[in-house]
XYZ file of C-alpha atoms in Angstrom:
636
model
C 14.012 35.204 -7.994
C 15.305 31.634 -7.660
C 12.108 30.425 -5.979
C 10.164 31.682 -8.995
C 12.165 29.257 -11.160
C 12.093 26.388 -8.644
C 10.356 23.883 -10.964
C 12.706 24.725 -13.842
C 15.824 24.446 -11.653
C 14.534 21.124 -10.348
C 14.325 19.813 -13.911
C 17.677 21.132 -15.123
C 20.046 21.365 -12.163
C 21.820 18.903 -9.872
C 22.305 20.751 -6.537
C 25.215 18.511 -5.469
C 27.384 19.793 -8.346
C 26.734 23.418 -7.389
C 27.411 22.718 -3.685
C 30.744 21.043 -4.521
C 31.993 24.093 -6.472
C 30.725 26.643 -3.929
C 32.468 24.712 -1.144
C 35.727 24.409 -3.087
C 35.567 28.160 -3.749
C 35.163 28.839 -0.030
C 31.678 30.366 -0.336
C 29.829 27.818 1.842
C 30.877 25.869 4.932
C 31.403 22.129 5.211
C 28.143 21.780 7.167
C 26.248 23.673 4.459
C 27.879 21.538 1.765
C 26.903 18.334 3.585
C 23.359 19.587 4.174
C 22.905 19.702 0.400
C 24.943 16.700 -0.750
C 23.899 14.174 1.889
C 20.159 14.564 1.307
C 18.708 11.492 -0.446
C 15.935 13.399 -2.214
C 16.649 15.913 -4.960
C 13.806 18.172 -3.832
C 15.415 18.410 -0.387
C 18.825 19.132 -1.925
C 17.469 21.988 -4.039
C 15.516 23.538 -1.160
C 18.615 23.459 1.057
C 20.808 24.954 -1.676
C 18.419 27.845 -2.379
C 18.052 28.565 1.344
C 21.859 28.691 1.735
C 22.242 30.953 -1.318
C 19.651 33.353 0.092
C 21.095 33.323 3.629
C 24.657 34.020 2.423
C 23.668 36.379 -0.420
C 25.436 34.201 -2.992
C 23.320 34.906 -6.079
C 26.243 36.308 -8.131
C 28.528 33.439 -7.113
C 25.721 31.017 -8.011
C 25.570 32.452 -11.558
C 29.336 32.142 -11.892
C 29.135 28.528 -10.752
C 26.452 27.787 -13.359
C 28.726 29.241 -16.042
C 31.672 27.155 -14.806
C 29.512 23.985 -14.861
C 28.243 24.895 -18.365
C 24.575 25.199 -17.312
C 24.198 27.746 -20.123
C 20.436 27.320 -20.718
C 19.749 27.668 -16.977
C 21.921 30.777 -16.840
C 20.124 32.369 -19.796
C 16.717 31.639 -18.257
C 17.660 33.251 -14.932
C 19.091 36.335 -16.656
C 15.906 36.829 -18.681
C 13.976 36.833 -15.383
C 11.044 35.194 -17.120
C 9.281 31.955 -16.321
C 10.292 29.463 -19.007
C 7.548 27.323 -20.483
C 8.226 23.627 -20.330
C 8.150 22.472 -23.963
C 8.062 18.726 -24.423
C 8.664 16.567 -27.501
C 6.909 13.464 -28.801
C 9.223 10.966 -27.089
C 8.851 12.627 -23.681
C 5.076 12.843 -24.224
C 4.939 9.146 -25.039
C 6.673 8.306 -21.746
C 4.613 10.731 -19.638
C 1.276 9.769 -21.206
C 2.000 6.107 -20.313
C 3.510 6.721 -16.889
C 1.361 4.150 -15.033
C 1.525 1.485 -17.760
C 5.331 1.678 -17.853
C 5.507 1.271 -14.073
C 4.101 -2.238 -14.500
C 5.608 -3.152 -17.874
C 9.248 -2.236 -17.255
C 11.484 -4.908 -15.667
C 12.429 -4.787 -11.973
C 14.166 -1.501 -10.993
C 17.669 -3.009 -10.795
C 17.397 -4.525 -14.273
C 15.795 -1.390 -15.695
C 18.628 0.742 -14.262
C 21.210 -1.634 -15.678
C 19.652 -1.468 -19.174
C 19.877 2.306 -19.336
C 22.681 2.929 -16.827
C 24.797 4.812 -19.395
C 22.132 7.540 -19.352
C 22.238 7.897 -15.536
C 24.746 9.639 -13.287
C 25.624 8.900 -9.673
C 22.970 11.256 -8.275
C 20.303 9.732 -10.535
C 21.061 6.233 -9.243
C 21.135 7.505 -5.638
C 17.722 9.173 -6.104
C 16.226 5.969 -7.525
C 17.606 3.793 -4.744
C 16.323 6.183 -2.063
C 12.725 5.539 -3.199
C 10.855 2.804 -1.356
C 9.216 -0.008 -3.310
C 9.424 -1.238 -6.903
C 6.705 1.036 -8.331
C 8.172 4.231 -6.885
C 11.673 3.305 -8.055
C 10.459 2.748 -11.625
C 8.468 5.976 -11.335
C 11.628 7.859 -10.316
C 13.609 6.344 -13.198
C 10.967 7.497 -15.707
C 10.931 11.025 -14.297
C 14.736 11.221 -14.461
C 14.644 10.190 -18.126
C 12.027 12.890 -18.741
C 14.301 15.532 -17.186
C 17.133 14.392 -19.475
C 15.016 15.023 -22.549
C 14.151 13.502 -25.901
C 17.311 11.443 -26.460
C 16.953 9.503 -23.194
C 13.231 8.879 -23.711
C 13.832 7.767 -27.287
C 16.521 5.373 -26.064
C 14.122 3.791 -23.545
C 11.591 3.173 -26.316
C 14.371 1.685 -28.492
C 15.400 -0.703 -25.695
C 11.794 -1.805 -25.218
C 11.205 -2.354 -28.937
C 14.480 -3.928 -30.061
C 16.404 -5.219 -27.030
C 13.392 -6.577 -25.130
C 11.347 -7.413 -28.255
C 8.279 -5.551 -26.934
C 7.108 -4.140 -30.287
C 3.421 -4.472 -29.367
C 3.972 -2.612 -26.098
C 5.775 0.255 -27.853
C 2.947 0.523 -30.382
C 0.451 0.577 -27.522
C 2.424 3.395 -25.862
C 2.369 5.420 -29.074
C -1.349 4.804 -29.607
C -2.160 5.866 -26.035
C -0.164 9.065 -26.443
C -1.847 9.842 -29.770
C -5.288 9.280 -28.218
C -4.528 11.664 -25.338
C -3.259 14.375 -27.689
C -6.306 13.977 -29.947
C -8.700 14.047 -26.988
C -7.352 17.312 -25.579
C -8.884 18.686 -22.406
C -11.448 16.105 -21.239
C -15.119 16.885 -20.677
C -16.835 16.756 -17.300
C -20.409 15.820 -16.497
C -22.684 18.717 -15.550
C -22.565 17.918 -11.806
C -18.757 18.152 -11.717
C -18.638 21.193 -14.012
C -20.634 23.143 -11.449
C -18.027 22.579 -8.687
C -15.352 25.082 -7.735
C -12.116 24.691 -5.785
C -13.780 25.627 -2.485
C -15.423 22.173 -2.421
C -12.001 20.686 -1.586
C -11.880 22.694 1.629
C -15.525 22.019 2.477
C -15.133 18.265 2.085
C -11.533 17.941 3.260
C -12.400 15.356 5.896
C -13.941 13.046 3.275
C -11.005 13.546 0.903
C -8.478 12.755 3.628
C -10.323 9.512 4.257
C -11.070 8.434 0.678
C -8.318 9.590 -1.698
C -5.654 7.287 -3.151
C -2.932 9.963 -3.451
C -0.287 7.875 -5.257
C -2.702 6.657 -7.917
C -4.301 10.067 -8.433
C -0.983 11.934 -8.574
C 0.278 9.421 -11.168
C -2.840 10.066 -13.264
C -2.475 13.840 -12.887
C 1.131 13.531 -14.029
C 0.063 11.488 -17.063
C -2.347 14.299 -17.940
C 0.471 16.838 -17.486
C -1.668 18.598 -14.862
C 1.253 18.501 -12.415
C 5.004 18.887 -12.985
C 7.743 16.489 -11.917
C 8.599 18.587 -8.866
C 4.958 18.548 -7.708
C 4.684 14.803 -8.314
C 7.838 14.232 -6.240
C 6.521 16.494 -3.484
C 3.462 14.241 -3.185
C 4.889 10.761 -3.762
C 8.199 10.943 -1.911
C 6.439 11.124 1.433
C 5.912 7.595 2.774
C 2.661 8.123 4.665
C -0.696 8.557 2.985
C -1.951 11.524 5.038
C 1.111 13.609 4.140
C 0.735 12.585 0.499
C -2.907 13.724 0.527
C -2.054 17.044 2.197
C 0.425 17.862 -0.583
C -1.907 16.545 -3.286
C -4.778 18.778 -2.147
C -2.437 21.777 -1.852
C -1.287 21.206 -5.445
C -4.838 20.784 -6.773
C -5.964 23.965 -4.982
C -3.139 25.953 -6.632
C -4.766 24.871 -9.935
C -1.786 25.336 -12.232
C -2.243 23.610 -15.609
C -6.000 23.253 -14.929
C -5.139 20.769 -12.192
C -8.553 21.003 -10.498
C -10.324 20.199 -13.789
C -8.160 17.109 -14.343
C -8.622 16.080 -10.698
C -12.407 16.089 -11.211
C -11.984 14.234 -14.506
C -10.009 11.499 -12.702
C -12.751 11.171 -10.079
C -15.228 10.794 -12.943
C -13.153 8.488 -15.146
C -11.890 6.229 -12.330
C -15.407 6.034 -10.853
C -14.654 7.425 -7.404
C -18.373 7.266 -6.711
C -18.204 7.874 -2.942
C -16.093 11.020 -3.297
C -18.262 12.359 -6.095
C -21.441 11.911 -4.070
C -19.928 13.941 -1.245
C -18.522 16.696 -3.465
C -21.735 17.064 -5.442
C -23.847 17.352 -2.277
C -23.997 20.455 -0.061
C -22.099 20.114 3.225
C -24.491 18.919 5.969
C -24.906 20.745 9.292
C -22.893 19.838 11.830
C -15.598 -18.421 29.630
C -12.819 -20.111 30.492
C -10.145 -19.440 27.926
C -8.018 -22.542 28.453
C -10.936 -24.847 27.455
C -11.937 -22.894 24.358
C -11.173 -24.107 20.826
C -10.059 -21.590 18.203
C -13.125 -22.157 16.026
C -15.890 -20.171 14.370
C -18.014 -18.605 17.127
C -21.342 -16.813 17.431
C -21.725 -13.658 19.507
C -25.451 -13.124 20.117
C -26.586 -9.671 21.288
C -30.154 -9.498 22.641
C -31.453 -6.031 23.548
C -33.698 -6.052 26.622
C -35.550 -2.731 26.420
C -38.387 -1.093 24.518
C -35.726 0.445 22.221
C -34.249 -2.992 21.602
C -35.440 -3.512 18.034
C -34.100 -0.081 17.021
C -30.661 -0.796 18.514
C -30.531 -4.214 16.834
C -31.580 -2.687 13.514
C -28.933 0.030 13.881
C -26.217 -2.598 14.374
C -27.418 -4.518 11.317
C -27.672 -1.337 9.219
C -24.183 -0.142 10.071
C -22.785 -3.574 9.218
C -24.375 -3.288 5.759
C -23.388 0.309 5.069
C -20.072 0.742 6.869
C -16.910 -1.103 7.778
C -16.970 0.217 11.350
C -18.156 -3.014 12.981
C -15.646 -5.066 10.991
C -12.785 -2.790 12.096
C -13.795 -3.267 15.728
C -13.885 -7.049 15.289
C -10.445 -7.211 13.659
C -8.634 -4.672 15.817
C -10.135 -5.681 19.183
C -10.904 -9.387 18.729
C -8.431 -10.509 16.004
C -11.459 -11.917 14.170
C -13.356 -11.035 11.035
C -17.123 -11.113 10.544
C -18.333 -14.003 8.437
C -22.035 -13.267 8.761
C -24.555 -11.077 10.627
C -28.002 -12.568 11.246
C -31.227 -10.732 12.082
C -33.544 -11.051 15.064
C -31.179 -10.878 17.957
C -27.963 -9.677 16.376
C -25.815 -12.761 15.774
C -22.239 -12.126 14.672
C -20.397 -15.112 13.250
C -16.737 -14.426 13.942
C -13.842 -16.255 12.319
C -10.466 -16.267 14.127
C -7.549 -14.625 12.321
C -4.800 -15.656 14.750
C -3.999 -18.902 16.572
C -5.338 -17.756 19.957
C -8.026 -15.280 18.873
C -11.025 -16.982 20.535
C -9.142 -17.844 23.715
C -7.866 -14.279 24.058
C -11.292 -12.775 23.326
C -12.892 -14.750 26.135
C -10.066 -14.406 28.663
C -11.905 -11.894 30.851
C -9.401 -12.307 33.682
C -6.645 -10.626 31.674
C -8.402 -8.321 29.195
C -11.683 -6.659 28.211
C -11.515 -7.361 24.484
C -15.014 -8.813 24.138
C -16.569 -5.904 26.016
C -14.491 -3.324 24.151
C -15.421 -4.883 20.807
C -19.149 -4.758 21.604
C -18.992 -1.222 22.992
C -17.013 -0.101 19.946
C -19.749 -1.543 17.724
C -22.473 0.177 19.757
C -20.654 3.491 19.456
C -20.312 3.031 15.681
C -24.096 2.495 15.573
C -24.692 5.737 17.594
C -26.664 3.882 20.270
C -26.936 6.951 22.528
C -28.855 8.807 19.800
C -31.306 5.941 19.358
C -32.364 5.388 22.969
C -34.932 7.662 24.618
C -32.847 8.564 27.690
C -35.317 7.423 30.368
C -34.091 3.933 31.283
C -30.828 2.040 30.782
C -30.537 -0.349 27.848
C -29.640 -3.920 28.768
C -27.802 -6.044 26.219
C -27.418 -9.736 26.893
C -24.215 -11.129 25.421
C -24.018 -14.836 24.659
C -21.018 -16.515 23.028
C -20.950 -20.087 21.738
C -19.503 -22.160 18.927
C -21.151 -21.568 15.558
C -23.489 -24.332 14.408
C -21.714 -24.532 11.061
C -18.847 -26.298 12.785
C -15.200 -25.540 12.863
C -13.841 -22.502 11.110
C -11.685 -23.084 8.108
C -8.040 -22.835 8.933
C -6.483 -19.469 8.194
C -3.971 -21.407 6.156
C -6.329 -23.018 3.643
C -3.536 -23.718 1.151
C -1.447 -26.861 1.618
C 2.237 -26.561 2.420
C 3.135 -28.067 -0.947
C 1.027 -25.584 -2.887
C 2.494 -22.701 -0.906
C 6.029 -23.851 -1.655
C 5.193 -24.124 -5.360
C 3.828 -20.568 -5.297
C 7.005 -19.358 -3.610
C 9.177 -21.147 -6.171
C 7.251 -19.435 -8.961
C 7.336 -16.022 -7.273
C 11.092 -16.241 -6.610
C 12.090 -18.013 -9.819
C 14.454 -15.276 -11.056
C 16.373 -15.230 -7.770
C 16.585 -19.031 -7.612
C 17.802 -19.289 -11.215
C 20.477 -16.643 -10.653
C 21.768 -18.132 -7.375
C 21.344 -21.901 -7.684
C 24.188 -24.043 -9.016
C 22.604 -27.052 -10.667
C 25.461 -29.593 -10.850
C 25.464 -30.818 -7.236
C 21.689 -30.512 -6.939
C 20.917 -32.613 -10.024
C 23.456 -35.167 -8.823
C 21.693 -35.400 -5.435
C 18.282 -35.814 -7.074
C 19.438 -38.512 -9.516
C 18.865 -41.287 -6.953
C 15.601 -39.902 -5.593
C 12.556 -42.125 -6.062
C 10.303 -39.056 -6.226
C 11.775 -37.950 -9.563
C 11.613 -39.855 -12.836
C 15.137 -40.953 -13.704
C 14.736 -40.117 -17.408
C 13.677 -36.542 -16.584
C 16.709 -35.920 -14.342
C 19.087 -37.431 -16.916
C 17.576 -35.233 -19.652
C 18.055 -32.097 -17.512
C 21.625 -33.146 -16.649
C 22.590 -33.140 -20.342
C 21.794 -29.434 -20.702
C 24.985 -27.336 -20.628
C 23.647 -23.936 -19.579
C 23.195 -23.672 -15.775
C 20.261 -21.231 -15.918
C 18.362 -23.374 -18.430
C 19.047 -26.460 -16.354
C 17.654 -24.789 -13.201
C 14.578 -23.492 -15.083
C 13.805 -27.017 -16.347
C 14.244 -28.434 -12.866
C 11.927 -25.803 -11.338
C 9.308 -26.533 -13.998
C 9.508 -30.222 -13.070
C 9.017 -29.369 -9.394
C 6.112 -26.966 -10.027
C 4.279 -29.772 -11.827
C 5.243 -32.452 -9.319
C 3.499 -33.871 -6.265
C 4.272 -33.181 -2.598
C 6.989 -35.856 -2.561
C 8.853 -34.109 -5.407
C 8.676 -30.743 -3.619
C 9.857 -32.195 -0.286
C 12.766 -34.032 -1.947
C 13.837 -30.816 -3.655
C 13.693 -28.950 -0.322
C 15.712 -31.675 1.419
C 18.382 -31.551 -1.302
C 18.660 -27.767 -0.902
C 19.085 -28.147 2.860
C 21.755 -30.829 2.396
C 23.670 -28.466 0.090
C 23.369 -25.637 2.659
C 21.370 -23.365 0.294
C 19.939 -21.480 3.288
C 18.740 -18.388 1.398
C 16.798 -20.393 -1.183
C 15.344 -22.663 1.511
C 14.086 -19.585 3.372
C 12.511 -18.257 0.160
C 10.653 -21.520 -0.485
C 9.846 -22.609 3.072
C 10.192 -19.567 5.349
C 10.144 -19.836 9.156
C 6.732 -19.861 10.814
C 6.548 -16.097 11.256
C 3.138 -15.539 9.701
C 1.267 -15.727 13.020
C 3.573 -13.128 14.536
C 3.029 -10.822 11.526
C -0.732 -11.460 11.547
C -0.831 -10.488 15.232
C 0.930 -7.240 14.390
C -1.413 -6.467 11.506
C -4.534 -7.022 13.585
C -3.113 -5.147 16.602
C -2.368 -2.095 14.444
C -5.270 -2.642 12.065
C -6.816 0.822 12.130
C -3.500 2.608 11.572
C -2.676 0.258 8.679
C -6.140 0.731 7.201
C -5.692 4.517 7.305
C -2.588 4.173 5.100
C -3.969 1.699 2.546
C -4.531 3.002 -0.970
C -4.992 1.661 -4.472
C -1.393 1.830 -5.759
C 0.029 0.069 -2.713
C -2.701 -2.605 -2.759
C -1.974 -3.349 -6.422
C 1.737 -3.771 -5.683
C 0.939 -6.214 -2.873
C -1.508 -8.175 -5.030
C 1.175 -8.636 -7.690
C 2.984 -10.877 -5.176
C -0.059 -12.634 -3.693
C -1.718 -15.997 -4.245
C -5.452 -16.735 -4.403
C -8.109 -14.886 -6.379
C -5.837 -11.946 -7.131
C -7.772 -10.878 -10.259
C -11.044 -10.817 -8.356
C -9.509 -8.771 -5.537
C -7.887 -6.365 -8.029
C -11.393 -5.665 -9.351
C -12.888 -5.369 -5.847
C -10.503 -2.593 -4.777
C -11.314 -0.294 -7.717
C -12.826 3.089 -6.747
C -16.144 2.239 -8.448
C -16.659 -0.578 -5.914
C -17.256 1.732 -2.961
C -15.550 3.989 -0.467
C -11.825 3.590 0.190
C -12.174 2.255 3.725
C -14.575 -0.477 2.651
C -12.404 -1.492 -0.321
C -9.213 -1.549 1.730
C -10.942 -3.487 4.528
C -11.790 -6.161 1.960
C -8.201 -6.097 0.708
C -6.761 -6.558 4.212
C -9.182 -9.413 4.908
C -7.935 -11.076 1.716
C -4.334 -10.683 2.917
C -5.117 -12.140 6.341
C -6.587 -15.344 4.844
C -3.272 -16.753 3.579
C 0.038 -17.125 5.401
C 1.963 -16.494 2.184
C 0.089 -13.229 1.547
C 0.649 -12.085 5.127
C 4.415 -12.519 4.748
C 4.496 -10.751 1.364
C 2.379 -7.908 2.759
C 4.920 -7.310 5.529
C 7.820 -7.298 3.040
C 6.178 -4.756 0.744
C 5.056 -2.631 3.689
C 8.695 -2.393 4.807
C 9.997 -1.847 1.252
C 7.658 1.145 0.957
C 8.915 2.664 4.199
C 5.753 1.771 6.133
C 7.296 -0.781 8.478
C 6.518 1.431 11.482
C 2.851 0.567 11.012
C 3.630 -2.938 12.286
C 5.182 -1.692 15.497
C 3.611 -3.444 18.464
C 2.061 -0.867 20.757
C 1.543 -1.428 24.456
C -1.202 -4.017 23.906
C -1.830 -4.656 27.594
C -2.271 -0.960 28.324
C -4.606 -0.542 25.380
C -6.697 -3.545 26.361
C -7.254 -2.143 29.829
C -7.866 1.402 28.670
C -11.617 1.847 28.316
C -13.139 3.837 25.476
C -14.211 7.398 26.129
C -17.067 7.572 28.670
C -16.846 3.828 29.318
C -16.791 2.208 32.738
C -16.610 -1.578 33.093
C -17.814 -3.209 36.280
C -17.983 -6.972 36.919
C -20.883 -7.875 39.210
C -20.023 -11.115 40.966
C -23.576 -12.179 41.782
C -24.592 -12.461 38.122
C -25.304 -16.153 37.422
C -24.906 -17.136 33.758
C -26.687 -20.049 32.059
C -25.231 -23.444 32.840
C -25.723 -24.833 29.349
C -22.567 -26.621 28.249
C -22.338 -25.075 24.776
C -22.268 -21.497 26.139
C -18.706 -20.130 26.217
C -19.538 -16.752 27.750
C -22.652 -14.981 29.019
C -23.153 -11.570 30.561
C -25.195 -8.375 30.377
C -23.992 -4.931 29.298
C -26.011 -2.017 30.609
C -25.806 1.282 28.747
C -26.539 4.137 31.096
C -27.664 7.606 30.044
C -24.646 9.368 31.404
C -22.862 7.788 28.478
C -21.266 5.165 30.730
C -21.093 1.457 29.941
C -21.215 -1.195 32.682
C -20.506 -4.911 32.529
C -22.759 -6.770 34.970
């Protein structure tokens, strides 16, 4: 009975209140009470409460508790034993129809909570704070307001329009909602109309790889194709695979025409790669210490009658897939700048300080060999060769002719500090006391005396700090350094760390590249957008590049991660947001040494001591890999 009304109870009931009364009445134990009340997620609290009620046969006592707590509408619904339809008014519709837009337009979660705190209870605030990341916290706040009904949603719109002076935004919200209501159930193209739910099972592997579950579940919620409880079930898991599993389960249940809206989202958001799969029938089954960390060339020359086919396969897979790139980043800590034809020439650009040295340090690891073998496996080399004779691949590594690679940190220290000042302006303004700082800067030759005196005359501390920060953002490197020195002299450690953080980016970059494939598996559109909101560089261009219409998820997210790895500032911000979203475990350093010495499946590596490489000075490494037809790989 209660499970039948689970979604309704989730909207209307706070399980903690019920558990408190049942415990005080002696109907449940302390452990059962704590099981409900100490859970950070409402969905977990409700599941625990219903399980306890069923186990202890407490249905009658539950109804009495609802009456005592004045949950009259809930009580009436349960007594009718009918599923109540979820009617929704214009204010709630306006919020739900603009769910994604409001996630970006509302202030930071703490400020948003503060603005409407009088509408929230202790459990509401706890539920919001238990969510990881800014977007999910705002999302939770909006859903709580929706559960509270028209008055709370109307109040949010009033705050936006009158308190925050966002009249144009409120009008845009109303227009969007009107458009959705006028549109009704959206139309599908003929190819998608012909699909049925079974295609989700048939193409599950593709969907697990390609879907952006947070983004799609947000869109489904906007379309009212899923309820709040279903949206929470998907989004309150931290890892993408679990999110997708629950998303697909919800779509397959097809309540509220969910499957139709799912297909519409694939069409409207231009998920071209997924559509192509769904619309198609399922197919049948050197010396490292002397090496500089510069741009290098890895030349692969195939010495067999199948050589041209193998070379072509490597070039083709580089064009059509991200497989080779993943091998380069995860095994070699390098990305691929260019792939030339003829003999396959890979131009590799180091992503970490010791990438080239480590790649060529054959005494301690097999990274170069593992990278090449990984690329050969991605290109299905064993299916290309005829099986009669081994395939020999000559490997030659030297510095690229284009000269030194650009530094990973292409942005000057001054520019980076200015970016950090801008990104952390609200925190700096709220924490910095201007009196002593302005006094210290008065005698500095880097600042114009008139400008400092003008700022000093301003009475309001926040305004004074804002003017000072504006002066610094428009100043030269001397101005920025003088400001930093003054902060250090005044022992403003937190602000110093925000502007000029310790040199941890290389450590973080090493972790990203070491765990690259696991991180790539978890990357999706919503998370990438949140990261980009804190990044520097061509953020607008990258935001366009990661859209579903630009290709398959893995390719788009590979490009996104490459963008992150280019800038120290972006690397540090990426780590922060990863941790804020509960994904910090992805940066855990695995047993790198063990992994480096663990060959790939069916791979054997043998070093033949009598092989004599070329003596040319520019050659950093030279060897031959022989691919045998037992599926074994040998290094000669």
